[in-house]
Coordinates of N, CA, C and O in Angstrom, one line a residue:
M29 N -42.7 -14.4 4.6 CA -42.4 -14.3 2.9 C -41.4 -15.0 2.3 O -40.9 -15.5 2.0
K30 N -40.2 -15.5 4.2 CA -39.3 -16.7 3.5 C -40.1 -17.7 3.3 O -39.2 -19.0 2.3
L31 N -41.1 -18.4 3.8 CA -41.4 -19.5 3.4 C -42.4 -19.2 1.6 O -42.4 -20.3 1.4
L32 N -42.5 -18.4 1.6 CA -43.2 -18.5 0.2 C -42.1 -18.5 -0.6 O -42.4 -18.9 -1.9
H33 N -41.3 -17.6 -1.0 CA -40.1 -17.9 -1.3 C -39.5 -19.2 -1.5 O -39.3 -19.8 -2.6
A34 N -39.3 -20.4 -0.2 CA -38.9 -21.6 -0.3 C -39.8 -22.4 -1.0 O -39.5 -23.4 -2.0
I35 N -41.2 -22.2 -0.9 CA -42.5 -23.1 -1.5 C -41.9 -22.9 -3.7 O -42.3 -23.3 -4.4
E36 N -41.5 -21.4 -3.7 CA -41.6 -20.9 -4.7 C -40.5 -21.8 -5.6 O -40.4 -22.3 -6.7
K37 N -39.5 -21.9 -4.7 CA -38.1 -22.4 -5.6 C -38.8 -24.4 -5.7 O -38.2 -24.6 -6.5
L38 N -39.1 -24.6 -4.6 CA -39.3 -26.0 -4.6 C -40.9 -26.1 -5.9 O -40.5 -26.7 -6.8
I39 N -41.6 -25.5 -6.3 CA -41.9 -25.6 -7.7 C -41.4 -25.5 -8.4 O -41.5 -26.6 -9.5
S40 N -40.8 -24.6 -8.8 CA -39.9 -24.4 -10.3 C -38.7 -25.8 -10.3 O -38.5 -26.1 -11.7
K41 N -38.3 -25.9 -9.1 CA -37.3 -27.2 -9.2 C -37.9 -28.5 -9.0 O -37.3 -29.0 -10.6
Y42 N -39.1 -29.1 -9.2 CA -39.7 -30.1 -9.0 C -40.4 -30.0 -10.1 O -41.9 -30.7 -10.4
Q43 N -41.3 -28.8 -10.5 CA -42.6 -28.7 -11.6 C -43.6 -28.8 -10.7 O -44.4 -30.1 -11.3
L44 N -43.9 -29.0 -9.3 CA -45.0 -29.2 -8.5 C -46.3 -28.2 -9.0 O -45.5 -26.9 -9.1
F45 N -46.9 -28.7 -9.2 CA -48.7 -27.9 -8.5 C -48.6 -27.0 -10.4 O -49.4 -26.1 -10.2
I46 N -47.5 -27.4 -11.3 CA -48.0 -26.8 -12.3 C -48.9 -27.2 -13.5 O -48.3 -28.9 -13.9
V47 N -50.0 -26.6 -14.2 CA -50.7 -27.4 -14.9 C -49.8 -27.0 -16.7 O -49.2 -25.9 -17.0
E48 N -49.8 -27.8 -17.5 CA -48.6 -28.0 -18.5 C -49.6 -26.8 -19.8 O -48.9 -26.3 -20.0
D49 N -50.7 -27.2 -19.6 CA -51.5 -26.2 -20.4 C -51.9 -24.7 -20.4 O -52.0 -24.9 -19.3
D50 N -51.0 -23.8 -21.1 CA -50.9 -22.1 -20.8 C -52.3 -21.6 -20.2 O -52.3 -20.6 -19.9
S51 N -53.0 -22.3 -21.1 CA -54.7 -21.4 -21.6 C -55.2 -21.8 -20.5 O -55.9 -20.8 -20.1
L52 N -54.6 -22.8 -19.8 CA -56.0 -23.5 -18.7 C -55.4 -23.3 -17.4 O -55.9 -22.7 -16.7
R53 N -53.7 -23.1 -17.6 CA -53.7 -22.2 -16.1 C -53.7 -20.9 -15.4 O -53.8 -21.5 -14.5
D54 N -53.9 -20.2 -16.1 CA -54.2 -19.0 -15.7 C -55.8 -18.9 -15.3 O -56.5 -18.7 -14.0
V55 N -56.5 -19.3 -15.5 CA -58.0 -19.7 -15.3 C -57.9 -20.6 -14.2 O -58.8 -20.2 -13.4
L56 N -57.2 -21.4 -14.2 CA -57.6 -22.5 -13.1 C -57.0 -21.2 -11.9 O -57.3 -21.8 -10.7
L57 N -55.7 -20.9 -11.9 CA -55.1 -20.0 -10.8 C -56.3 -19.0 -10.4 O -56.3 -19.0 -9.5
L58 N -56.4 -18.2 -11.9 CA -58.1 -17.6 -10.8 C -58.6 -17.9 -10.0 O -59.6 -17.1 -9.0
R59 N -59.7 -19.3 -10.6 CA -60.5 -19.2 -9.9 C -60.2 -20.1 -8.2 O -60.5 -19.8 -7.4
N60 N -58.6 -20.7 -8.4 CA -58.5 -21.1 -6.9 C -57.9 -20.0 -6.7 O -58.8 -20.2 -5.6
I61 N -58.2 -18.4 -6.8 CA -57.8 -17.7 -6.1 C -58.9 -17.1 -5.7 O -59.1 -16.9 -4.3
T62 N -60.0 -17.2 -6.6 CA -61.0 -16.6 -6.1 C -61.8 -17.2 -4.4 O -62.6 -17.0 -3.4
R63 N -62.1 -18.8 -5.0 CA -62.4 -19.9 -4.0 C -61.7 -19.7 -2.9 O -62.2 -19.7 -1.8
I64 N -60.4 -19.8 -2.7 CA -59.7 -19.7 -2.1 C -59.9 -17.9 -0.8 O -60.6 -18.2 0.1
R65 N -60.3 -17.2 -1.6 CA -60.6 -15.9 -1.0 C -61.9 -16.1 -0.3 O -62.0 -15.7 1.1
I66 N -62.8 -17.0 -1.0 CA -64.3 -16.4 -0.5 C -64.3 -17.9 1.2 O -64.4 -17.6 2.3
A67 N -63.7 -19.1 0.3 CA -63.4 -19.7 1.8 C -62.7 -19.6 2.9 O -63.1 -20.1 3.8
S68 N -61.8 -18.3 2.9 CA -61.1 -17.9 3.8 C -61.9 -17.5 5.2 O -61.5 -17.3 6.3
Y69 N -62.9 -16.8 4.2 CA -63.8 -15.6 5.0 C -64.5 -16.8 5.8 O -64.7 -16.8 7.2
F70 N -64.9 -17.7 5.6 CA -65.7 -19.2 6.4 C -64.2 -19.4 7.6 O -65.3 -19.9 8.5
I71 N -63.6 -20.2 6.6 CA -62.6 -20.6 7.3 C -62.7 -19.7 9.1 O -62.1 -20.3 10.0
I72 N -61.7 -18.4 8.8 CA -61.5 -17.3 9.8 C -62.4 -17.7 10.8 O -62.6 -17.0 11.9
V73 N -64.1 -17.3 10.3 CA -64.8 -17.2 11.3 C -65.5 -18.3 12.0 O -65.4 -18.2 13.5
L74 N -65.3 -19.6 11.4 CA -65.3 -20.9 11.6 C -64.5 -20.9 13.2 O -64.6 -21.4 14.3
T75 N -62.8 -20.7 12.7 CA -61.8 -21.5 13.7 C -62.0 -20.1 14.9 O -61.8 -20.2 15.9
F76 N -62.5 -19.1 14.2 CA -62.5 -17.8 15.3 C -63.8 -18.5 16.5 O -63.2 -18.1 17.9
I77 N -64.3 -18.6 16.0 CA -66.0 -19.1 17.2 C -65.3 -20.4 17.9 O -65.6 -20.4 18.8
H78 N -64.7 -21.6 17.0 CA -63.8 -22.7 18.2 C -62.9 -22.3 18.9 O -63.2 -22.2 20.1
V79 N -62.2 -21.0 18.8 CA -61.2 -20.7 19.6 C -61.9 -20.0 20.7 O -61.4 -20.4 22.1
V80 N -62.9 -19.3 20.7 CA -63.2 -18.2 21.5 C -64.2 -19.3 22.2 O -64.6 -19.3 23.9
V81 N -64.9 -20.8 22.0 CA -65.7 -21.4 22.7 C -65.1 -22.4 23.7 O -65.5 -22.3 25.1
F82 N -64.0 -22.5 22.7 CA -63.2 -23.7 23.9 C -62.7 -23.1 24.6 O -61.6 -23.3 26.3
F83 N -62.0 -21.3 24.5 CA -61.4 -20.9 25.5 C -62.4 -20.6 26.6 O -62.3 -19.8 28.0
V84 N -63.7 -20.3 26.5 CA -64.6 -19.8 27.4 C -65.1 -20.8 27.9 O -65.1 -20.9 29.5
S85 N -65.0 -22.1 27.4 CA -65.7 -22.9 28.1 C -64.3 -23.4 29.5 O -64.6 -24.0 30.9
G86 N -63.3 -22.9 29.4 CA -62.3 -23.0 31.1 C -61.7 -24.4 31.0 O -61.8 -24.0 32.4
K87 N -61.8 -25.0 30.3 CA -61.2 -26.4 30.6 C -59.9 -26.6 30.5 O -59.7 -27.7 29.4
Q88 N -58.7 -25.4 30.6 CA -57.6 -25.9 30.1 C -56.9 -26.5 31.3 O -55.5 -25.7 30.9
N89 N -57.0 -27.2 32.4 CA -56.2 -27.3 32.6 C -55.2 -29.0 32.2 O -56.1 -29.6 31.9
T90 N -54.5 -28.7 32.4 CA -53.1 -29.6 31.8 C -53.0 -31.5 33.3 O -52.2 -32.0 32.5
N91 N -54.5 -31.5 34.2 CA -54.1 -32.1 34.5 C -54.7 -33.4 34.2 O -54.5 -35.2 34.3
D92 N -55.7 -32.9 33.2 CA -56.3 -34.2 32.7 C -56.3 -34.5 31.1 O -56.2 -33.6 30.2
V93 N -57.5 -35.8 30.4 CA -56.9 -35.5 29.0 C -57.8 -34.7 28.5 O -57.4 -33.7 27.5
V94 N -59.0 -33.9 29.1 CA -59.9 -33.2 28.2 C -59.6 -31.0 28.5 O -59.5 -31.1 27.4
G95 N -58.1 -31.2 29.1 CA -57.9 -30.0 29.9 C -57.0 -30.4 28.1 O -56.6 -29.2 27.4
W96 N -55.9 -31.0 27.8 CA -55.3 -30.8 26.8 C -55.9 -30.9 25.0 O -55.6 -30.1 24.8
W97 N -56.8 -31.7 25.3 CA -57.3 -31.9 24.0 C -58.2 -30.0 23.6 O -58.2 -29.7 22.8
T98 N -59.0 -29.6 25.2 CA -59.2 -27.8 24.7 C -57.9 -27.6 24.9 O -58.3 -26.5 23.0
I99 N -56.4 -27.2 24.9 CA -55.4 -26.7 24.5 C -55.2 -27.2 23.1 O -55.0 -26.4 22.4
G100 N -54.9 -28.1 22.8 CA -54.9 -28.8 21.2 C -55.8 -28.3 20.2 O -55.3 -27.4 19.0
I101 N -56.7 -28.2 20.6 CA -57.9 -27.4 20.2 C -58.2 -26.3 19.5 O -57.7 -25.5 18.7
I102 N -58.0 -25.2 20.4 CA -57.2 -24.3 20.4 C -56.5 -23.4 19.9 O -56.1 -22.5 19.1
I103 N -55.1 -24.5 20.1 CA -54.2 -24.3 19.1 C -54.1 -24.0 17.7 O -53.4 -23.5 16.7
N104 N -54.3 -25.4 17.4 CA -54.7 -25.7 16.6 C -55.4 -24.9 15.4 O -55.2 -24.2 14.2
H105 N -57.1 -24.1 15.7 CA -57.5 -23.9 15.3 C -56.6 -22.1 15.4 O -56.7 -21.4 14.4
S106 N -56.6 -21.8 16.0 CA -55.5 -20.8 16.2 C -54.3 -20.5 14.7 O -54.2 -19.5 14.6
F107 N -53.8 -21.4 14.9 CA -52.5 -21.7 13.4 C -54.2 -21.6 12.2 O -53.4 -20.6 11.7
L108 N -54.9 -22.2 12.0 CA -55.4 -21.8 11.1 C -56.0 -21.1 10.9 O -56.0 -20.2 9.3
L109 N -56.6 -19.8 11.8 CA -57.1 -19.1 11.9 C -55.8 -17.8 11.4 O -56.1 -16.8 10.3
L110 N -54.5 -17.7 11.9 CA -54.0 -17.1 11.3 C -53.6 -17.1 9.7 O -53.1 -15.9 9.4
I111 N -52.9 -18.4 9.7 CA -52.6 -18.8 8.4 C -53.8 -17.8 7.0 O -53.4 -17.8 6.3
Y112 N -55.1 -18.4 7.7 CA -55.9 -17.9 6.8 C -55.8 -16.4 6.9 O -56.3 -16.0 5.7
L113 N -56.1 -15.6 7.7 CA -56.0 -14.0 7.9 C -54.7 -13.8 7.5 O -55.1 -12.7 6.1
F114 N -53.5 -14.5 7.4 CA -52.2 -14.1 6.3 C -52.8 -14.5 5.2 O -52.5 -13.4 4.5
I115 N -53.3 -15.4 3.7 CA -53.8 -15.6 3.2 C -54.5 -14.7 2.5 O -54.1 -13.9 1.3
L116 N -55.8 -14.4 3.3 CA -56.8 -13.4 2.8 C -56.3 -11.7 2.8 O -56.6 -11.3 1.8
L117 N -55.2 -11.3 3.5 CA -54.6 -10.2 3.6 C -53.5 -9.9 2.3 O -53.6 -9.3 2.0
Y118 N -53.0 -11.3 2.2 CA -52.3 -11.5 1.0 C -53.1 -11.3 -0.3 O -52.2 -10.3 -1.8
L119 N -54.2 -11.6 -0.4 CA -54.7 -11.9 -1.6 C -55.8 -10.3 -2.0 O -56.7 -10.4 -2.5
R120 N -55.8 -9.8 -1.2 CA -56.0 -8.5 -0.8 C -55.4 -7.7 -1.9 O -55.8 -6.6 -2.9
R121 N -54.5 -7.6 -2.0 CA -53.8 -7.2 -2.7 C -53.4 -7.7 -4.3 O -53.4 -7.2 -5.4
F122 N -54.3 -8.9 -4.6 CA -54.5 -9.4 -5.9 C -54.9 -8.6 -6.6 O -56.1 -7.5 -7.0
K123 N -54.9 -7.9 -8.3 CA -55.4 -7.2 -9.5 C -55.4 -8.6 -10.3 O -56.6 -8.6 -10.8
E124 N -54.4 -8.4 -10.8 CA -54.9 -10.0 -11.9 C -53.5 -10.4 -12.0 O -52.3 -10.7 -11.8
I125 N -53.2 -11.9 -12.9 CA -52.3 -12.5 -13.0 C -51.3 -12.3 -14.2 O -52.3 -12.0 -15.3
T126 N -50.1 -12.3 -13.5 CA -49.3 -12.1 -15.2 C -47.7 -13.1 -14.4 O -48.5 -13.7 -13.8
P127 N -47.1 -13.1 -15.7 CA -46.0 -13.8 -15.6 C -45.6 -13.5 -14.4 O -44.5 -14.8 -13.8
S128 N -45.1 -12.8 -14.1 CA -44.2 -12.0 -12.7 C -45.1 -12.7 -11.6 O -44.1 -13.0 -10.7
N129 N -46.4 -12.6 -11.4 CA -46.7 -12.6 -10.3 C -47.3 -13.8 -10.0 O -47.9 -14.8 -9.3
R130 N -47.2 -15.0 -11.1 CA -47.5 -16.5 -11.5 C -47.7 -17.1 -10.2 O -48.3 -17.7 -9.7
R131 N -46.4 -17.1 -9.8 CA -45.9 -18.4 -9.0 C -45.8 -17.9 -7.7 O -46.1 -18.4 -6.3
K132 N -46.0 -16.5 -7.4 CA -46.2 -15.8 -5.7 C -47.8 -16.2 -6.0 O -48.2 -17.0 -4.7
Y133 N -48.8 -16.3 -6.4 CA -50.1 -16.7 -6.3 C -49.7 -17.9 -6.2 O -51.3 -19.1 -5.0
N134 N -49.6 -18.8 -7.3 CA -49.8 -20.1 -7.3 C -48.5 -20.7 -5.5 O -49.7 -21.6 -4.6
S135 N -48.0 -20.3 -4.7 CA -47.5 -20.2 -3.9 C -48.7 -20.6 -2.6 O -48.7 -20.9 -2.0
V136 N -49.3 -19.7 -3.1 CA -50.7 -18.7 -1.9 C -51.6 -20.2 -2.4 O -51.8 -20.6 -0.7
V137 N -52.1 -20.7 -3.1 CA -52.4 -21.9 -3.1 C -52.6 -22.8 -2.6 O -53.3 -23.6 -2.5
I138 N -50.7 -23.2 -2.9 CA -50.5 -24.3 -2.2 C -50.4 -24.4 -0.9 O -50.8 -25.3 0.0
V139 N -50.1 -23.0 0.1 CA -50.2 -22.6 1.2 C -52.0 -23.4 1.5 O -51.9 -24.1 3.0
A140 N -52.5 -22.7 0.9 CA -53.6 -22.5 1.3 C -54.2 -24.2 1.4 O -54.7 -25.0 2.5
F141 N -53.7 -25.1 0.7 CA -54.0 -26.0 0.5 C -53.6 -27.2 1.6 O -54.1 -27.7 2.1
L142 N -52.0 -27.1 1.6 CA -51.7 -28.2 2.6 C -52.0 -27.6 3.6 O -52.0 -28.6 4.8
S143 N -52.4 -26.3 4.3 CA -52.6 -25.8 5.4 C -53.8 -26.2 6.2 O -54.3 -26.5 7.3
L144 N -55.2 -26.5 5.1 CA -56.3 -26.8 5.5 C -56.0 -28.1 5.7 O -56.3 -28.9 6.6
L145 N -55.2 -29.0 4.5 CA -55.5 -30.2 4.8 C -54.5 -31.0 6.1 O -55.3 -31.6 6.9
F146 N -53.8 -30.3 6.1 CA -52.9 -30.6 7.4 C -53.0 -30.2 8.4 O -52.9 -30.9 9.9
G147 N -54.1 -28.8 8.5 CA -54.6 -28.5 9.4 C -55.5 -29.3 10.1 O -55.9 -29.7 11.6
T148 N -56.9 -29.7 9.5 CA -57.6 -30.3 9.7 C -57.6 -32.0 10.5 O -57.8 -32.2 11.0
T149 N -56.0 -32.4 9.7 CA -55.5 -33.6 10.0 C -55.4 -34.1 11.6 O -55.3 -34.4 12.5
S150 N -54.4 -32.3 11.9 CA -54.3 -32.2 12.9 C -54.8 -32.2 14.4 O -54.9 -32.5 15.5
I151 N -56.4 -31.7 13.5 CA -57.4 -31.8 14.6 C -58.1 -32.9 14.7 O -58.1 -32.7 16.4
A152 N -57.4 -33.2 14.1 CA -58.6 -35.0 14.1 C -57.7 -35.8 15.2 O -58.0 -36.1 15.6
L153 N -56.2 -35.0 14.7 CA -55.3 -36.1 15.7 C -55.8 -35.8 16.9 O -55.1 -37.0 18.2
V154 N -56.3 -34.5 17.6 CA -55.5 -34.1 18.8 C -57.4 -34.7 19.4 O -57.3 -34.9 20.8
D155 N -58.2 -34.7 18.8 CA -59.5 -35.0 18.4 C -59.6 -36.8 19.5 O -60.4 -37.0 20.1
Q156 N -58.2 -37.5 19.2 CA -58.7 -38.8 19.5 C -58.2 -38.9 21.0 O -58.7 -40.0 20.8
L157 N -57.7 -38.0 20.8 CA -57.4 -37.9 22.6 C -58.8 -38.3 23.3 O -58.9 -38.6 24.8
V158 N -59.8 -38.0 22.9 CA -61.5 -37.7 23.7 C -62.1 -38.7 22.9 O -63.3 -39.4 23.8
T159 N -62.2 -38.8 21.8 CA -63.3 -39.2 20.8 C -62.4 -40.2 19.9 O -61.6 -39.8 19.4
P160 N -63.2 -41.6 19.2 CA -62.7 -42.2 18.0 C -63.4 -41.5 16.6 O -62.6 -41.8 15.9
A161 N -64.1 -40.2 16.8 CA -64.1 -39.8 15.3 C -63.4 -39.2 14.9 O -62.4 -38.4 15.7
I162 N -63.5 -39.4 13.6 CA -62.0 -38.3 11.9 C -63.3 -37.5 11.6 O -62.6 -37.8 10.1
N163 N -64.0 -36.7 11.9 CA -64.8 -35.6 11.1 C -63.8 -34.3 10.8 O -63.9 -34.3 9.7
P164 N -63.1 -34.1 11.8 CA -62.1 -32.9 10.6 C -61.3 -33.7 9.9 O -61.0 -32.7 8.8
F165 N -60.7 -34.8 9.6 CA -59.9 -35.6 9.1 C -60.4 -35.4 7.2 O -60.1 -35.0 6.6
I166 N -61.9 -35.9 7.7 CA -62.7 -36.1 6.3 C -62.8 -34.6 5.9 O -63.0 -34.7 4.8
I167 N -63.4 -34.0 6.8 CA -64.0 -32.6 6.2 C -62.7 -31.3 5.9 O -63.3 -31.4 4.9
G168 N -61.6 -31.9 6.6 CA -60.9 -31.1 5.6 C -59.9 -32.1 4.2 O -60.0 -31.1 3.5
S169 N -60.1 -33.1 3.9 CA -59.8 -33.8 3.3 C -60.9 -33.5 2.0 O -60.8 -33.2 0.9
V170 N -62.1 -33.7 2.2 CA -63.1 -33.2 1.4 C -63.3 -31.7 0.9 O -63.5 -30.9 -0.3
A171 N -63.6 -30.4 2.0 CA -63.2 -29.3 1.6 C -61.9 -28.4 -0.1 O -62.4 -28.3 -0.4
V172 N -60.6 -29.1 1.0 CA -59.7 -29.2 -0.8 C -59.9 -29.8 -1.4 O -59.6 -28.7 -2.5
A173 N -60.2 -30.7 -1.8 CA -60.9 -31.2 -3.3 C -62.1 -29.6 -3.9 O -61.7 -30.1 -4.5
L174 N -63.1 -29.5 -2.9 CA -64.4 -29.2 -3.3 C -63.6 -27.7 -3.5 O -64.1 -27.3 -4.6
V175 N -62.2 -26.9 -3.0 CA -62.5 -25.3 -3.2 C -61.6 -25.2 -4.5 O -60.9 -24.4 -4.8
I176 N -59.8 -26.3 -4.1 CA -58.9 -26.1 -4.8 C -58.8 -27.0 -5.7 O -58.9 -28.4 -5.5
S177 N -58.3 -26.9 -7.0 CA -58.4 -27.5 -7.9 C -56.8 -27.7 -8.4 O -55.8 -26.6 -8.4
I178 N -56.3 -28.6 -8.0 CA -54.6 -29.3 -8.3 C -55.0 -30.6 -9.0 O -55.6 -31.2 -9.7
P179 N -53.6 -30.1 -10.1 CA -53.6 -31.7 -10.7 C -53.6 -32.8 -10.0 O -53.2 -32.8 -8.9
P180 N -54.2 -33.8 -10.5 CA -54.4 -35.1 -9.5 C -53.4 -35.7 -9.3 O -53.6 -36.0 -8.4
L181 N -52.2 -35.8 -10.1 CA -50.7 -36.6 -9.5 C -50.3 -35.9 -7.8 O -50.1 -36.7 -7.3
Q182 N -50.1 -34.7 -8.3 CA -50.4 -34.3 -6.6 C -50.9 -33.8 -5.7 O -51.0 -34.0 -4.5
A183 N -52.6 -34.0 -6.2 CA -53.6 -34.0 -5.1 C -53.6 -35.4 -4.7 O -53.7 -35.6 -3.4
L184 N -53.4 -36.3 -5.5 CA -52.8 -38.0 -4.9 C -51.7 -37.8 -3.7 O -52.2 -38.8 -2.7
L185 N -50.9 -37.5 -4.2 CA -49.6 -37.6 -3.1 C -49.7 -36.8 -2.3 O -49.1 -37.4 -1.2
A186 N -50.5 -35.5 -2.5 CA -50.5 -34.9 -0.7 C -52.1 -35.5 -0.4 O -51.8 -35.8 1.3
L187 N -52.9 -35.8 -0.2 CA -53.9 -36.7 0.5 C -52.7 -38.2 0.6 O -53.7 -38.2 1.8
A188 N -52.2 -38.8 0.4 CA -51.6 -40.4 0.6 C -50.8 -39.6 1.8 O -50.9 -40.6 2.9
I189 N -50.3 -38.7 1.5 CA -49.0 -38.1 2.5 C -50.0 -37.8 3.8 O -49.7 -38.0 5.1
N190 N -51.2 -37.3 3.9 CA -52.1 -37.0 4.6 C -52.8 -38.0 5.5 O -52.5 -37.7 6.6
L191 N -53.1 -39.2 5.0 CA -53.9 -40.4 4.9 C -52.6 -40.9 6.3 O -52.9 -41.9 7.0
C192 N -51.0 -41.1 5.8 CA -49.8 -41.5 6.1 C -49.7 -41.1 7.8 O -49.8 -41.6 8.6
I193 N -49.3 -39.6 7.4 CA -49.4 -38.8 9.0 C -51.0 -39.5 10.1 O -50.7 -39.2 11.1
F194 N -52.1 -39.2 8.9 CA -52.9 -39.6 10.6 C -52.7 -40.8 10.8 O -53.2 -41.3 11.9
L195 N -52.9 -42.1 9.6 CA -52.5 -43.0 10.2 C -51.9 -43.6 11.3 O -51.5 -44.4 12.2
V196 N -50.2 -42.8 11.0 CA -49.1 -43.1 11.5 C -48.9 -42.9 13.3 O -48.7 -43.4 13.9
I197 N -49.7 -41.4 12.8 CA -49.7 -40.7 14.6 C -51.1 -41.0 15.4 O -50.7 -41.7 16.5

């Protein structure tokens, strides 16, 4: 809850992720919440499958690169699983958008956007231990754009920061 409160302060201070048109704002937020709720089910199931498959593989030996890669995949997918489980449970209380709860639901949209974006980037970074493929990075960047609608400037900023993190690390 403290994280959501800090995000709310950031939103109000810098007017991040805010749509100027009042009539469009609530429609966009409602669509984002609906899409995030649907996507959460898929993300939870897929990350759970990944955690189980990699845990059952039994290659968690820290003496080799494949072991570290397996542990990294399990940890990253577990974090995504927990974050989206929290988001889904939080959105179960959703009834309608009112001026009093608009910032809270905006915060949920931002957490969903950034966690998927940076979560898939961290998975791609762990994958670099065993393969040069960047599939999770590409899938995460495209999935975020398909599921969540945010203003273009903020999307460009988040995607640019994500790309810099991926290239630097």
